[in-house]
Structure formats: structure tokens, C-alpha cells
Coordinates of N, CA, C and O in Angstrom, one line a residue:
M1 N 38.9 8.5 18.8 CA 38.0 7.7 18.3 C 36.8 8.5 18.1 O 36.1 8.3 17.3
T2 N 36.4 9.2 19.1 CA 35.4 10.1 19.1 C 35.5 11.0 17.9 O 34.4 11.1 17.3
L3 N 36.4 11.8 17.8 CA 36.4 12.5 16.3 C 36.3 11.9 15.1 O 35.4 12.2 14.3
L4 N 36.6 10.5 15.1 CA 36.5 9.7 13.7 C 35.0 9.5 13.9 O 34.4 9.6 12.8
F5 N 34.2 9.2 14.9 CA 32.9 9.0 14.9 C 32.1 10.2 14.4 O 31.1 10.1 13.8
L6 N 32.4 11.4 15.1 CA 31.9 12.6 14.8 C 31.9 13.0 13.3 O 31.0 13.4 12.6
L7 N 33.2 12.5 12.7 CA 33.4 13.0 11.3 C 32.6 12.2 10.3 O 31.9 12.4 9.1
I8 N 32.4 10.7 10.8 CA 31.4 9.9 10.1 C 30.0 10.2 10.3 O 29.4 10.1 9.3
A9 N 29.9 10.7 11.3 CA 28.1 11.1 11.4 C 28.0 12.4 10.5 O 26.9 12.6 9.9
A10 N 28.9 13.2 10.5 CA 28.9 14.4 9.6 C 28.6 14.0 8.2 O 27.7 14.5 7.3
A11 N 29.5 13.4 7.7 CA 29.4 12.7 6.2 C 28.2 11.9 6.1 O 27.6 12.2 5.0
A12 N 27.7 11.1 6.9 CA 26.6 10.3 6.8 C 25.3 11.5 6.6 O 24.4 11.0 5.9
G13 N 25.6 12.4 7.5 CA 24.3 13.2 7.5 C 24.3 14.0 6.2 O 23.1 14.3 5.8
V14 N 25.3 14.5 5.8 CA 25.4 15.2 4.3 C 24.7 14.2 3.2 O 23.8 14.7 2.4
V15 N 25.1 12.9 3.2 CA 24.6 12.1 2.2 C 23.1 11.9 2.4 O 22.3 11.8 1.5
V16 N 22.7 11.6 3.7 CA 21.3 11.4 3.9 C 20.6 12.6 3.7 O 19.4 12.5 3.1
L17 N 21.1 13.8 4.0 CA 20.3 15.1 3.6 C 20.0 15.2 2.1 O 19.0 15.7 1.9
V18 N 21.0 15.0 1.5 CA 20.9 15.0 -0.2 C 19.9 13.9 -0.6 O 19.1 14.3 -1.4
Y19 N 20.0 12.7 0.0 CA 18.9 11.7 -0.5 C 17.6 12.2 0.0 O 16.5 11.9 -0.7
E20 N 17.4 12.7 1.3 CA 16.1 13.2 1.9 C 15.4 14.3 0.8 O 14.3 14.2 0.3
K21 N 16.4 15.1 0.3 CA 15.8 16.3 -0.6 C 15.5 15.7 -2.0 O 14.2 16.0 -2.6
R22 N 16.1 14.7 -2.3 CA 15.7 14.1 -3.7 C 14.4 13.2 -3.6 O 13.6 13.5 -4.3
L23 N 14.3 12.5 -2.5 CA 13.3 11.8 -2.1 C 12.0 12.7 -2.0 O 10.8 12.3 -2.4
R24 N 11.9 13.8 -1.3 CA 10.9 14.7 -1.3 C 10.5 15.3 -2.5 O 9.4 15.3 -2.8
E25 N 11.3 15.6 -3.5 CA 11.0 16.1 -4.7 C 10.2 15.0 -5.4 O 9.4 15.4 -6.1
E26 N 10.9 13.7 -5.5 CA 10.0 12.7 -6.1 C 8.8 12.6 -5.6 O 7.7 12.4 -6.3
N27 N 8.8 12.6 -4.3 CA 7.2 12.3 -3.7 C 6.2 13.5 -4.1 O 5.2 13.2 -4.2
L28 N 6.9 14.6 -4.2 CA 5.9 15.7 -4.4 C 5.4 15.4 -6.1 O 4.3 15.9 -6.2
A29 N 6.3 15.2 -6.7 CA 6.0 14.8 -8.1 C 4.9 14.0 -8.2 O 4.0 13.9 -9.2
K30 N 5.1 12.7 -7.5 CA 4.0 11.5 -7.5 C 2.6 12.1 -7.0 O 1.6 11.9 -7.5
L31 N 2.6 13.1 -6.0 CA 1.4 13.7 -5.4 C 0.8 14.5 -6.5 O -0.4 14.4 -6.8
Q32 N 1.8 15.3 -7.2 CA 1.0 16.2 -8.3 C 0.4 15.4 -9.4 O -0.5 15.7 -9.8
N33 N 1.3 14.5 -9.8 CA 0.6 13.4 -10.9 C -0.7 12.7 -10.7 O -1.6 12.8 -11.3
Y34 N -0.6 12.3 -9.3 CA -2.0 11.6 -8.8 C -3.1 12.7 -8.9 O -4.3 12.3 -9.2
V35 N -3.0 13.8 -8.2 CA -3.9 14.9 -8.0 C -4.3 15.2 -9.5 O -5.4 15.5 -9.6
T36 N -3.5 15.4 -10.2 CA -3.8 16.1 -11.8 C -4.7 14.8 -12.5 O -5.7 15.2 -13.0
R37 N -4.3 13.5 -12.2 CA -5.2 12.5 -12.9 C -6.5 12.6 -12.2 O -7.6 12.5 -13.0
V38 N -6.7 12.5 -11.1 CA -7.9 12.7 -10.4 C -8.8 13.8 -10.8 O -10.1 13.8 -11.2
V39 N -8.3 15.2 -10.9 CA -8.9 16.4 -11.2 C -9.5 16.2 -12.7 O -10.8 16.5 -13.1
H40 N -8.7 15.5 -13.5 CA -9.0 15.8 -15.1 C -9.8 14.3 -15.3 O -10.0 14.0 -16.5
D41 N -10.2 13.4 -14.5 CA -11.1 12.3 -14.5 C -12.3 12.7 -14.7 O -13.0 13.1 -13.7
D42 N -13.1 12.6 -15.8 CA -14.4 12.8 -16.1 C -15.6 12.0 -15.7 O -16.6 12.4 -15.5
K43 N -15.0 10.7 -15.1 CA -15.8 9.8 -14.8 C -16.3 9.9 -13.3 O -17.1 9.3 -12.7
L44 N -15.5 10.9 -12.5 CA -15.7 10.8 -11.2 C -16.6 12.2 -10.9 O -16.5 13.2 -11.5
L45 N -17.4 12.0 -9.9 CA -18.2 13.3 -9.4 C -17.3 14.1 -8.6 O -16.1 13.5 -8.1
E46 N -17.6 15.4 -8.4 CA -16.7 16.3 -7.8 C -16.5 15.9 -6.4 O -15.4 16.0 -5.8
R47 N -17.4 15.3 -5.6 CA -17.4 14.8 -4.4 C -16.4 13.7 -4.2 O -15.7 13.5 -3.2
E48 N -16.5 12.8 -5.1 CA -15.5 11.7 -5.3 C -14.1 12.1 -5.6 O -13.2 11.6 -4.9
K49 N -13.8 13.2 -6.5 CA -12.5 13.8 -6.6 C -11.9 14.3 -5.2 O -10.7 14.0 -4.8
L50 N -12.8 15.1 -4.6 CA -12.4 15.8 -3.4 C -12.2 14.7 -2.3 O -11.2 14.6 -1.7
T51 N -12.8 13.6 -2.3 CA -12.6 12.5 -1.3 C -11.3 11.8 -1.7 O -10.8 11.6 -0.6
R52 N -11.1 11.5 -2.8 CA -9.9 10.7 -3.0 C -8.7 11.8 -2.8 O -7.6 11.3 -2.4
I53 N -8.7 13.0 -3.2 CA -7.4 13.8 -2.8 C -7.4 14.1 -1.4 O -6.3 14.0 -0.9
L54 N -8.4 14.1 -0.5 CA -8.1 14.3 0.8 C -7.8 12.9 1.5 O -6.7 13.1 2.4
D55 N -8.2 11.9 1.0 CA -7.6 10.6 1.3 C -6.2 10.4 1.2 O -5.6 10.0 2.0
L56 N -5.8 10.9 0.0 CA -4.4 10.7 -0.5 C -3.6 11.6 0.7 O -2.6 11.1 1.0
F57 N -4.0 12.8 1.0 CA -3.1 13.6 1.9 C -3.2 13.1 3.3 O -2.2 13.1 4.0
T58 N -4.2 12.5 3.7 CA -4.4 12.2 5.0 C -3.7 10.9 5.2 O -3.0 10.6 6.2
E59 N -3.7 10.0 4.3 CA -2.8 8.6 4.2 C -1.4 9.0 4.3 O -0.6 8.2 4.9
N60 N -1.0 10.1 3.8 CA 0.5 10.5 3.9 C 0.9 11.6 5.1 O 1.9 12.0 5.0
R61 N 0.0 11.4 6.0 CA 0.2 12.2 7.1 C 0.2 13.6 7.1 O 0.9 14.3 7.8
Y62 N -0.6 14.4 6.0 CA -0.6 15.6 6.0 C -1.7 16.1 6.9 O -2.7 15.4 6.9
R63 N -1.8 17.3 7.4 CA -2.9 17.8 8.3 C -3.4 19.0 7.3 O -2.8 19.7 6.6
I64 N -4.8 18.7 7.2 CA -5.6 19.7 6.1 C -5.7 21.0 7.0 O -6.4 20.9 8.2
E65 N -5.3 22.2 6.7 CA -5.3 23.5 7.3 C -6.4 24.0 6.9 O -7.1 24.6 7.9
D66 N -6.8 24.4 5.7 CA -7.8 25.1 5.4 C -8.3 24.7 3.9 O -7.4 24.2 3.1
M67 N -9.5 25.1 3.6 CA -9.8 24.7 2.3 C -11.0 25.8 1.9 O -12.1 25.7 2.3
K68 N -10.6 26.7 1.0 CA -11.6 27.5 0.3 C -11.3 28.1 -1.0 O -10.2 27.9 -1.4
E69 N -12.4 28.2 -1.6 CA -12.3 28.6 -3.1 C -11.6 27.8 -4.1 O -10.7 28.2 -4.7
G70 N -11.6 26.5 -3.9 CA -11.0 25.4 -4.7 C -9.4 25.5 -4.4 O -8.7 24.9 -5.2
V71 N -9.0 26.0 -3.1 CA -7.5 25.9 -2.8 C -7.5 25.2 -1.6 O -8.2 25.5 -0.5
L72 N -6.9 24.0 -1.6 CA -6.5 23.1 -0.3 C -5.3 23.4 0.3 O -4.4 23.3 -0.4
V73 N -5.2 23.8 1.5 CA -3.9 24.2 2.2 C -3.6 23.0 3.3 O -4.5 22.8 4.3
I74 N -2.5 22.4 3.0 CA -2.1 21.3 3.8 C -0.9 21.3 4.2 O 0.1 22.1 3.8
S75 N -0.4 20.7 5.5 CA 0.9 21.0 6.0 C 1.3 19.7 6.6 O 0.6 19.0 7.1
R76 N 2.6 19.4 6.9 CA 3.3 18.2 7.4 C 4.7 18.8 8.0 O 5.4 19.5 7.3
R77 N 4.9 18.3 9.1 CA 6.3 18.4 9.8 C 7.1 17.1 9.4 O 6.5 16.2 9.9
E78 N 8.3 17.4 8.9 CA 9.2 16.1 8.6 C 10.3 16.2 9.6 O 11.1 17.4 9.6
F79 N 10.7 15.0 10.1 CA 12.0 14.8 10.8 C 13.1 14.5 9.8 O 12.9 13.8 9.0
S80 N 14.2 15.3 10.0 CA 15.2 15.0 9.0 C 16.4 14.2 9.6 O 16.9 14.7 10.5
V81 N 16.5 13.0 9.4 CA 17.5 12.1 9.9 C 18.9 12.8 9.6 O 19.9 12.7 10.2
G82 N 19.1 13.2 8.3 CA 20.3 13.9 7.8 C 20.6 14.9 8.7 O 22.0 15.3 8.9
A83 N 19.9 15.9 9.0 CA 20.0 17.2 9.8 C 20.4 16.7 11.2 O 21.3 17.4 11.6
S84 N 19.8 15.7 11.5 CA 20.1 15.2 12.9 C 21.4 14.6 13.1 O 22.0 14.9 14.2
L85 N 21.7 14.0 12.2 CA 23.1 13.3 12.2 C 24.3 14.5 12.0 O 25.1 14.3 12.6
M86 N 24.0 15.4 11.2 CA 24.8 16.6 11.1 C 24.9 17.4 12.5 O 26.0 17.6 12.9
W87 N 23.8 17.5 13.3 CA 23.8 18.0 14.5 C 24.3 17.3 15.5 O 25.1 17.6 16.5
L88 N 24.2 16.0 15.4 CA 25.0 15.1 16.2 C 26.5 15.2 16.3 O 27.1 15.0 17.2
S89 N 27.0 15.4 14.9 CA 28.4 15.7 15.0 C 28.9 16.8 15.4 O 30.1 17.0 15.7
A90 N 28.0 17.7 16.1 CA 28.7 18.9 16.8 C 28.7 18.4 18.3 O 28.7 19.4 18.9
G91 N 29.0 17.4 18.5 CA 29.4 16.9 19.9 C 28.1 16.3 20.8 O 28.4 16.1 21.8
G92 N 27.1 16.0 20.0 CA 26.0 15.3 20.7 C 25.0 16.5 21.2 O 23.8 16.2 21.3
V93 N 25.5 17.5 21.7 CA 24.7 18.7 22.1 C 23.9 19.3 21.0 O 22.6 19.7 21.2
G94 N 24.4 19.3 20.0 CA 23.6 19.6 18.7 C 22.5 19.1 18.4 O 21.4 19.5 17.8
L95 N 22.3 17.5 18.9 CA 21.1 16.9 18.5 C 20.0 17.5 19.4 O 18.8 17.6 18.9
I96 N 20.1 17.9 20.6 CA 19.3 18.4 21.4 C 18.8 19.8 20.6 O 17.6 20.1 20.7
V97 N 19.7 20.4 20.3 CA 19.4 21.9 19.4 C 18.5 21.5 18.3 O 17.4 22.0 18.1
Y98 N 18.9 20.5 17.7 CA 17.9 20.1 16.4 C 16.6 19.8 17.0 O 15.6 19.9 16.2
L99 N 16.4 18.8 17.9 CA 15.2 18.4 18.4 C 14.4 19.7 18.9 O 13.0 19.8 18.6
I100 N 14.8 20.5 19.5 CA 14.2 21.8 19.9 C 13.8 22.6 18.6 O 12.5 22.9 18.5
Y101 N 14.7 22.6 17.7 CA 14.4 23.4 16.5 C 13.3 22.6 15.7 O 12.2 23.1 15.2
Y102 N 13.2 21.2 15.8 CA 12.0 20.6 14.9 C 10.8 20.6 15.6 O 9.7 20.9 14.9
F103 N 10.7 21.0 16.9 CA 9.4 21.0 17.5 C 8.9 22.6 17.4 O 7.8 22.8 17.6
L104 N 9.8 23.4 17.3 CA 9.4 24.9 17.1 C 9.2 25.3 15.8 O 8.6 26.3 15.5
K105 N 9.7 24.7 14.7 CA 9.8 25.1 13.2 C 8.3 25.0 12.9 O 7.4 24.0 13.3
K106 N 7.9 25.9 11.7 CA 6.6 25.9 11.2 C 6.7 24.6 10.2 O 7.6 24.2 9.6
P107 N 5.5 23.6 10.2 CA 5.7 22.7 9.2 C 5.6 23.2 7.6 O 5.1 24.3 7.5
E108 N 6.0 22.4 6.9 CA 5.9 22.6 5.2 C 4.4 22.7 4.8 O 3.6 21.9 5.1
T109 N 4.3 23.7 4.2 CA 2.8 24.1 3.9 C 2.7 23.8 2.3 O 3.8 24.4 1.5
L110 N 1.9 23.2 1.7 CA 1.6 23.0 0.5 C 0.1 23.4 0.0 O -0.9 23.3 0.9
R111 N 0.0 24.0 -1.2 CA -1.3 24.7 -1.6 C -1.6 23.8 -2.9 O -0.9 23.6 -3.6
V112 N -2.8 23.2 -2.8 CA -3.2 22.3 -4.0 C -4.4 22.9 -4.4 O -5.5 23.4 -3.9
Y113 N -4.4 23.3 -5.7 CA -5.5 24.0 -6.4 C -6.2 22.8 -7.1 O -6.0 22.1 -8.0
L114 N -7.5 22.8 -6.6 CA -8.4 21.6 -6.9 C -9.0 21.8 -8.5 O -9.3 21.0 -8.9
D115 N -9.0 22.9 -8.9 CA -9.4 23.0 -10.3 C -8.5 22.6 -11.4 O -8.8 22.1 -12.5
T116 N -7.2 22.8 -11.2 CA -6.1 22.5 -12.0 C -5.3 21.3 -11.5 O -4.5 20.5 -12.4
G117 N -5.3 20.8 -10.4 CA -4.3 19.8 -9.9 C -3.2 20.2 -9.5 O -2.2 19.3 -9.1
H118 N -2.7 21.6 -9.7 CA -1.2 21.9 -9.3 C -1.1 22.1 -7.7 O -1.9 22.3 -7.1
I119 N 0.2 21.7 -7.4 CA 0.6 21.7 -6.1 C 1.9 22.8 -5.9 O 2.8 22.5 -6.7
Y120 N 1.6 23.7 -5.0 CA 2.8 24.7 -4.8 C 3.2 24.7 -3.4 O 2.4 24.6 -2.4
A121 N 4.5 24.5 -3.1 CA 5.0 24.6 -1.9 C 5.4 26.1 -1.4 O 5.7 26.8 -2.1
E122 N 5.1 26.2 -0.2 CA 5.4 27.5 0.4 C 6.7 27.7 1.2 O 7.0 26.5 1.6

């Protein structure tokens, strides 16, 4: 019975991990689209553009790391349910390993070019 539970957890983890990856790509495309529209909006002042872009990222739980010379560096640490389910299938001890990894890993960093509106992941 325990083996069946662990196999189901592993299969669910793979499915959720694929879904999370697709969702992350879609969200990044939405962020890119919004930032590009704001940057190319001629009706807004530069200060309003910057305020809208900063508000967008802070509302989406990004932390602003640095901003110089028209480049905004932001980061966010994401918890992966799919990865945690896969590690759980390693007998439960793996979940503790994943939690330790989650707190020790570097957050995902994005570079936002404020002159063009392009977003690049590092």
C-alpha cells in the first residue's frame, strides 16, 4: 500500500512539475507583454512607467534587487509542489531534503530592460 502511494506521488509530481513549467512560461510572457506595453505608451511620463512596472513586480511577490542604467534586476523564490511530491515519493525523507534545498537555493533572477521592455531570465 505504501509503495502504491509513493508511485502515485511520483507520477503526480511529474505531472504537476510539467504544469508548473508551462505556467511559469505563460506568466513570464504576460509580464513581458505588460512591460512592453507600458514602456511604449507615449501618454505616460517616465516616472509613471517606472511606478507601474515596479508595482507589477511587487504585486507578483518579486523582490527588487538592483536598478541601474535602465536595467531592473528582480528575483523571486518559488516553491515547486511538483518537485516536493517527487521528493516525497523517495520515502518521505526526500521532502525534508527538498525543503532544505528550497531554503538554500538562489532565487530566480530576471533582468528587465526598461528602455525596450524585454525580460531575460538568468
